[in-house]
């Protein structure tokens, strides 16, 4: 039986991955149980595994602006990349791209991060690829086991008559359970390389918030569009985060399903 090591086991995606792997031989240590920056501990843990899925990350995008070195230590998992080699599947992000233009980003498009988090995640990709690991870039995640934009909007619907949401950033809301299933299918296929693990279609944060309101039976017109400039954040956000899905063909897999269908299926557990 394949032995799966899932690092960052306490996180949102990792929790759904462990759920999908129910019945398999899985170890999913939390940060307290396995710090991926601890080289000796990583080498020991990886010895056991046939497949390593690295879900551990510094995900506080704005905090990375002021603490890039600390973010880099986690997001560039050099010890894991060295120890696991081609057994490693590493999660990355749309933030490795600049967000320019209006076309979806192919897997081999030139990278060009515009914030510190994106730079650290790109360094992670390079470390993993140097040791022949596989990259799955994802974006705009939501799920049952962590905070997300979707859950924030559901909360704000109850407390606010009107919410203002950025309408000029485009991306693909992605359910962690869909992504977890996809990672298992990818490993099963034996394919390696760089893949885009996002649900299909595209919307804006405003469009996503409106869909959440619809699911709650609330009037979507209560969600008002604003520009990114009206909502300044410490880290710049890419305007176009839409990822292309051509790479899945190499694994014999179709692109992941449409984001709206996934959100509707996820809804009862959010
Ligand atoms: N969430 C998104 O929208 C999104 C978008 C694009 C890409 N991604 C990528 O997808 C992956 C999974 O994201 P997620 O949303 O599931 O993240 P998450 O819920 O924040 O989980 C990350 C986990 O990593 C752990 N961790 C942090 N530093 C660690 C270390 N040194 N050693 C071991 N574990 C450590 C965290 O533990 P503590 O909580 O104890 O710190 C946390 O449990 C990440 O690679 C992320 O960059 C996520």
Short mmCIF file of C-alpha atoms and ligand atoms in Angstrom, two decimals:
data_model
loop_
_atom_site.label_atom_id
_atom_site.label_comp_id
_atom_site.label_asym_id
_atom_site.label_seq_id
_atom_site.Cartn_x
_atom_site.Cartn_y
_atom_site.Cartn_z
CA UNK A 1 0.00 0.00 0.00
CA UNK A 2 1.28 3.48 -0.92
CA UNK A 3 2.58 5.36 2.13
CA UNK A 4 1.51 9.02 2.10
CA UNK A 5 3.21 11.72 4.13
CA UNK A 6 1.16 14.94 4.22
CA UNK A 7 3.10 17.82 5.77
CA UNK A 8 1.35 20.81 7.34
CA UNK A 9 -1.26 18.29 8.47
CA UNK A 10 -3.20 20.82 10.54
CA UNK A 11 -4.06 23.03 7.56
CA UNK A 12 -7.20 23.45 5.47
CA UNK A 13 -6.15 21.54 2.35
CA UNK A 14 -4.24 18.88 4.30
CA UNK A 15 -7.32 18.06 6.38
CA UNK A 16 -9.37 17.38 3.24
CA UNK A 17 -6.53 15.41 1.68
CA UNK A 18 -6.42 13.13 4.70
CA UNK A 19 -10.18 12.74 4.37
CA UNK A 20 -9.87 11.71 0.71
CA UNK A 21 -7.11 9.26 1.67
CA UNK A 22 -9.36 7.53 4.19
CA UNK A 23 -8.34 3.88 4.37
CA UNK A 24 -4.86 4.53 2.95
CA UNK A 25 -1.57 4.44 4.84
CA UNK A 26 -1.26 8.13 5.80
CA UNK A 27 0.79 10.20 8.19
CA UNK A 28 -0.18 13.87 8.39
CA UNK A 29 1.97 15.53 11.06
CA UNK A 30 0.99 18.99 12.19
CA UNK A 31 3.58 21.74 12.43
CA UNK A 32 4.20 20.82 16.09
CA UNK A 33 4.86 17.21 15.04
CA UNK A 34 7.03 17.94 11.98
CA UNK A 35 8.49 21.36 11.26
CA UNK A 36 9.45 21.28 7.58
CA UNK A 37 12.38 23.62 8.23
CA UNK A 38 13.95 20.99 10.56
CA UNK A 39 16.28 19.17 8.16
CA UNK A 40 17.00 16.13 10.36
CA UNK A 41 13.34 15.60 11.27
CA UNK A 42 12.32 15.94 7.62
CA UNK A 43 14.92 13.42 6.44
CA UNK A 44 13.71 10.93 9.04
CA UNK A 45 10.00 11.40 8.23
CA UNK A 46 10.49 11.20 4.47
CA UNK A 47 12.34 7.86 4.70
CA UNK A 48 9.04 6.13 5.44
CA UNK A 49 7.03 7.64 2.58
CA UNK A 50 6.35 6.66 -1.03
CA UNK A 51 4.61 10.00 -1.70
CA UNK A 52 5.06 13.32 0.12
CA UNK A 53 2.48 16.07 -0.33
CA UNK A 54 3.68 19.36 1.08
CA UNK A 55 0.67 21.32 2.33
CA UNK A 56 2.76 23.27 4.86
CA UNK A 57 3.17 26.95 4.05
CA UNK A 58 3.41 30.46 5.36
CA UNK A 59 0.03 31.63 4.00
CA UNK A 60 -0.23 35.04 5.69
CA UNK A 61 0.19 37.03 2.46
CA UNK A 62 0.28 40.52 3.98
CA UNK A 63 2.59 39.54 6.87
CA UNK A 64 5.13 38.18 4.38
CA UNK A 65 5.74 41.79 3.23
CA UNK A 66 7.37 42.62 6.56
CA UNK A 67 8.86 39.19 7.31
CA UNK A 68 9.91 37.83 3.93
CA UNK A 69 12.88 35.89 5.30
CA UNK A 70 10.72 33.96 7.74
CA UNK A 71 8.15 33.28 5.00
CA UNK A 72 10.93 32.10 2.69
CA UNK A 73 12.21 29.56 5.23
CA UNK A 74 8.82 27.83 5.17
CA UNK A 75 7.75 28.43 1.57
CA UNK A 76 11.02 27.28 0.01
CA UNK A 77 11.04 23.71 1.42
CA UNK A 78 14.63 22.90 0.57
CA UNK A 79 15.01 20.05 3.07
CA UNK A 80 11.83 18.35 1.85
CA UNK A 81 12.79 18.83 -1.80
CA UNK A 82 16.19 17.26 -1.22
CA UNK A 83 14.92 14.38 0.88
CA UNK A 84 11.85 13.49 -1.19
CA UNK A 85 13.08 14.25 -4.73
CA UNK A 86 10.56 13.08 -7.31
CA UNK A 87 8.29 11.67 -4.59
CA UNK A 88 7.34 15.25 -3.61
CA UNK A 89 4.12 16.99 -4.69
CA UNK A 90 4.34 20.62 -3.61
CA UNK A 91 1.50 23.14 -3.47
CA UNK A 92 2.14 26.52 -5.03
CA UNK A 93 0.09 29.53 -6.02
CA UNK A 94 -1.25 31.82 -8.75
CA UNK A 95 0.80 34.55 -7.00
CA UNK A 96 3.93 33.38 -8.84
CA UNK A 97 2.45 35.28 -11.84
CA UNK A 98 2.31 39.04 -12.27
CA UNK A 99 -1.43 39.19 -12.95
CA UNK A 100 -0.95 41.23 -16.11
CA UNK A 101 -3.15 40.75 -19.18
CA UNK A 102 -6.48 39.03 -19.51
CA UNK A 103 -5.59 35.53 -20.72
CA UNK A 104 -5.37 32.48 -18.43
CA UNK A 105 -1.77 31.70 -17.41
CA UNK A 106 -0.41 28.49 -18.99
CA UNK A 107 1.72 26.22 -16.81
CA UNK A 108 4.91 27.30 -18.61
CA UNK A 109 4.19 31.04 -18.73
CA UNK A 110 6.97 33.29 -17.40
CA UNK A 111 6.62 33.93 -13.67
CA UNK A 112 6.88 37.40 -12.14
CA UNK A 113 5.53 37.71 -8.61
CA UNK A 114 4.45 41.17 -7.44
CA UNK A 115 4.59 40.56 -3.68
CA UNK A 116 6.81 38.92 -1.07
CA UNK A 117 4.58 35.85 -0.61
CA UNK A 118 4.71 35.21 -4.38
CA UNK A 119 8.50 35.54 -4.38
CA UNK A 120 8.84 33.01 -1.56
CA UNK A 121 6.48 30.55 -3.25
CA UNK A 122 8.39 30.91 -6.53
CA UNK A 123 11.61 30.11 -4.65
CA UNK A 124 9.79 27.02 -3.37
CA UNK A 125 8.88 25.93 -6.90
CA UNK A 126 12.50 26.29 -7.99
CA UNK A 127 13.79 24.24 -5.07
CA UNK A 128 11.26 21.48 -5.73
CA UNK A 129 11.81 21.39 -9.50
CA UNK A 130 15.59 21.29 -9.00
CA UNK A 131 15.03 17.93 -7.26
CA UNK A 132 12.47 16.70 -9.84
CA UNK A 133 9.40 17.13 -7.64
CA UNK A 134 5.95 18.05 -8.95
CA UNK A 135 4.21 21.41 -8.54
CA UNK A 136 0.45 21.92 -8.18
CA UNK A 137 -0.44 25.63 -8.27
CA UNK A 138 -3.75 26.51 -6.70
CA UNK A 139 -5.66 29.68 -5.78
CA UNK A 140 -8.65 31.16 -3.96
CA UNK A 141 -9.13 28.09 -1.74
CA UNK A 142 -12.09 27.53 0.54
CA UNK A 143 -13.07 24.48 2.53
CA UNK A 144 -14.64 23.13 5.68
CA UNK A 145 -11.45 23.23 7.75
CA UNK A 146 -10.13 26.77 7.64
CA UNK A 147 -10.95 30.42 7.24
CA UNK A 148 -11.64 31.66 3.72
CA UNK A 149 -13.19 34.51 1.76
CA UNK A 150 -16.34 32.40 1.24
CA UNK A 151 -16.84 31.95 4.98
CA UNK A 152 -16.08 35.62 5.66
CA UNK A 153 -18.76 36.68 3.17
CA UNK A 154 -21.29 34.33 4.74
CA UNK A 155 -20.56 35.95 8.11
CA UNK A 156 -20.78 39.50 6.73
CA UNK A 157 -24.13 38.77 5.11
CA UNK A 158 -25.55 38.31 8.59
CA UNK A 159 -23.99 41.45 10.09
CA UNK A 160 -23.98 43.99 7.22
CA UNK A 161 -26.71 45.34 4.97
CA UNK A 162 -24.18 46.24 2.26
CA UNK A 163 -20.70 44.80 1.66
CA UNK A 164 -18.16 46.31 -0.73
CA UNK A 165 -15.99 43.80 -2.57
CA UNK A 166 -13.16 44.12 -5.08
CA UNK A 167 -14.42 43.59 -8.63
CA UNK A 168 -11.22 44.00 -10.65
CA UNK A 169 -9.29 40.88 -9.55
CA UNK A 170 -10.10 37.75 -11.54
CA UNK A 171 -9.56 34.19 -10.36
CA UNK A 172 -10.90 30.71 -9.78
CA UNK A 173 -12.51 29.86 -6.43
CA UNK A 174 -11.39 26.33 -5.60
CA UNK A 175 -12.81 23.80 -3.15
CA UNK A 176 -10.14 22.06 -1.08
CA UNK A 177 -11.97 18.73 -1.38
CA UNK A 178 -11.90 18.92 -5.21
CA UNK A 179 -8.22 19.78 -5.09
CA UNK A 180 -7.47 16.97 -2.65
CA UNK A 181 -9.17 14.43 -4.96
CA UNK A 182 -7.21 15.86 -7.87
CA UNK A 183 -3.88 15.45 -6.07
CA UNK A 184 -4.69 11.78 -5.40
CA UNK A 185 -5.65 11.27 -9.07
CA UNK A 186 -2.48 13.00 -10.22
CA UNK A 187 -0.28 10.78 -8.07
CA UNK A 188 -2.21 7.75 -9.33
CA UNK A 189 -1.52 8.80 -12.93
CA UNK A 190 2.24 8.82 -12.38
CA UNK A 191 2.52 12.14 -14.26
CA UNK A 192 5.06 14.70 -13.09
CA UNK A 193 5.66 18.37 -13.81
CA UNK A 194 3.74 21.60 -13.18
CA UNK A 195 -0.06 21.50 -12.94
CA UNK A 196 -2.79 24.06 -12.25
CA UNK A 197 -5.10 22.81 -9.51
CA UNK A 198 -7.96 25.27 -9.65
CA UNK A 199 -11.63 24.82 -10.43
CA UNK A 200 -12.55 25.91 -13.97
CA UNK A 201 -14.24 29.08 -15.16
CA UNK A 202 -13.43 32.42 -13.58
CA UNK A 203 -15.00 35.21 -11.58
CA UNK A 204 -14.04 38.19 -9.42
CA UNK A 205 -14.12 38.44 -5.61
CA UNK A 206 -17.29 40.48 -6.17
CA UNK A 207 -18.80 37.71 -8.33
CA UNK A 208 -17.89 35.11 -5.71
CA UNK A 209 -19.42 37.17 -2.90
CA UNK A 210 -22.62 37.55 -4.94
CA UNK A 211 -22.76 33.77 -5.40
CA UNK A 212 -22.39 33.29 -1.63
CA UNK A 213 -25.28 35.71 -1.06
CA UNK A 214 -27.41 33.78 -3.58
CA UNK A 215 -26.65 30.53 -1.76
CA UNK A 216 -27.77 32.18 1.48
CA UNK A 217 -31.03 33.29 -0.19
CA UNK A 218 -29.92 36.93 0.17
CA UNK A 219 -30.10 39.69 -2.45
CA UNK A 220 -26.78 39.68 -4.40
CA UNK A 221 -27.24 43.40 -5.11
CA UNK A 222 -26.24 44.00 -1.48
CA UNK A 223 -22.69 43.19 -2.66
CA UNK A 224 -21.30 46.40 -4.21
CA UNK A 225 -18.29 46.44 -6.54
CA UNK A 226 -15.18 48.45 -5.64
CA UNK A 227 -11.73 48.71 -7.20
CA UNK A 228 -8.54 47.31 -5.64
CA UNK A 229 -7.40 50.91 -5.13
CA UNK A 230 -10.39 51.49 -2.83
CA UNK A 231 -9.26 48.58 -0.63
CA UNK A 232 -5.49 48.96 -0.15
CA UNK A 233 -3.60 46.04 1.43
CA UNK A 234 0.07 45.72 2.44
CA UNK A 235 0.73 43.18 -0.35
CA UNK A 236 -0.23 43.96 -3.97
CA UNK A 237 -2.67 41.44 -5.45
CA UNK A 238 -2.53 40.21 -9.07
CA UNK A 239 -5.47 41.42 -11.19
CA UNK A 240 -5.54 38.32 -13.38
CA UNK A 241 -5.05 35.08 -11.42
CA UNK A 242 -6.88 32.84 -13.88
CA UNK A 243 -4.85 29.68 -14.54
CA UNK A 244 -5.02 27.60 -17.73
CA UNK A 245 -5.51 23.85 -17.42
CA UNK A 246 -3.82 22.41 -20.51
CA UNK A 247 -1.32 20.47 -18.39
CA UNK A 248 -3.85 17.93 -17.11
CA UNK A 249 -3.98 16.19 -20.48
CA UNK A 250 -0.46 14.87 -19.81
CA UNK A 251 -1.85 13.08 -16.75
CA UNK A 252 -4.84 11.77 -18.72
CA UNK A 253 -7.12 13.98 -16.62
CA UNK A 254 -9.75 16.55 -17.58
CA UNK A 255 -9.54 20.04 -16.06
CA UNK A 256 -11.22 20.33 -12.67
CA UNK A 257 -14.94 21.11 -12.80
CA UNK A 258 -16.52 24.58 -12.86
CA UNK A 259 -16.08 26.67 -9.69
CA UNK A 260 -19.79 27.40 -9.32
CA UNK A 261 -20.78 23.72 -9.39
CA UNK A 262 -18.06 22.96 -6.82
CA UNK A 263 -19.20 25.79 -4.52
CA UNK A 264 -22.79 24.55 -4.63
CA UNK A 265 -21.68 21.03 -3.70
CA UNK A 266 -19.40 22.34 -0.95
CA UNK A 267 -22.04 24.62 0.52
CA UNK A 268 -23.65 22.23 3.04
CA UNK A 269 -20.31 21.75 4.81
CA UNK A 270 -19.07 25.34 4.76
N1 LIG B 1 -5.54 29.26 0.88
C1 LIG B 1 -5.44 29.70 -0.38
O1 LIG B 1 -6.32 30.42 -0.89
C2 LIG B 1 -4.25 29.32 -1.20
C3 LIG B 1 -4.07 29.95 -2.44
C4 LIG B 1 -2.97 29.59 -3.22
C5 LIG B 1 -2.10 28.62 -2.79
N2 LIG B 1 -2.27 28.06 -1.57
C6 LIG B 1 -1.29 27.05 -1.14
O2 LIG B 1 -1.97 25.84 -0.83
C7 LIG B 1 -1.30 25.17 0.23
C8 LIG B 1 -2.29 24.81 1.33
O3 LIG B 1 -2.90 26.01 1.79
P1 LIG B 1 -3.93 26.03 3.00
O4 LIG B 1 -4.89 27.14 2.71
O5 LIG B 1 -4.43 24.68 3.30
O6 LIG B 1 -2.96 26.55 4.15
P2 LIG B 1 -3.18 26.61 5.74
O7 LIG B 1 -4.55 26.21 6.10
O8 LIG B 1 -2.64 27.93 6.18
O9 LIG B 1 -2.21 25.44 6.22
C9 LIG B 1 -0.84 25.58 6.21
C10 LIG B 1 -0.32 24.73 7.32
O10 LIG B 1 1.11 24.76 7.30
C11 LIG B 1 1.53 24.78 8.64
N3 LIG B 1 2.91 25.24 8.75
C12 LIG B 1 3.37 26.52 8.74
N4 LIG B 1 4.70 26.52 8.89
C13 LIG B 1 5.08 25.22 9.00
C14 LIG B 1 6.33 24.58 9.19
N5 LIG B 1 7.47 25.27 9.30
N6 LIG B 1 6.35 23.22 9.25
C15 LIG B 1 5.21 22.51 9.16
N7 LIG B 1 4.00 23.07 8.98
C16 LIG B 1 3.95 24.40 8.91
C17 LIG B 1 0.55 25.67 9.35
O11 LIG B 1 0.60 25.45 10.73
P3 LIG B 1 0.23 26.64 11.76
O12 LIG B 1 -1.20 26.98 11.47
O13 LIG B 1 0.49 26.03 13.07
O14 LIG B 1 1.16 27.77 11.39
C18 LIG B 1 -0.76 25.21 8.71
O15 LIG B 1 -1.33 24.13 9.42
C19 LIG B 1 -0.15 26.09 0.64
O16 LIG B 1 1.02 25.71 -0.04
C20 LIG B 1 -0.58 27.46 0.13
O17 LIG B 1 0.53 28.29 -0.15
C21 LIG B 1 -3.33 28.37 -0.78
#
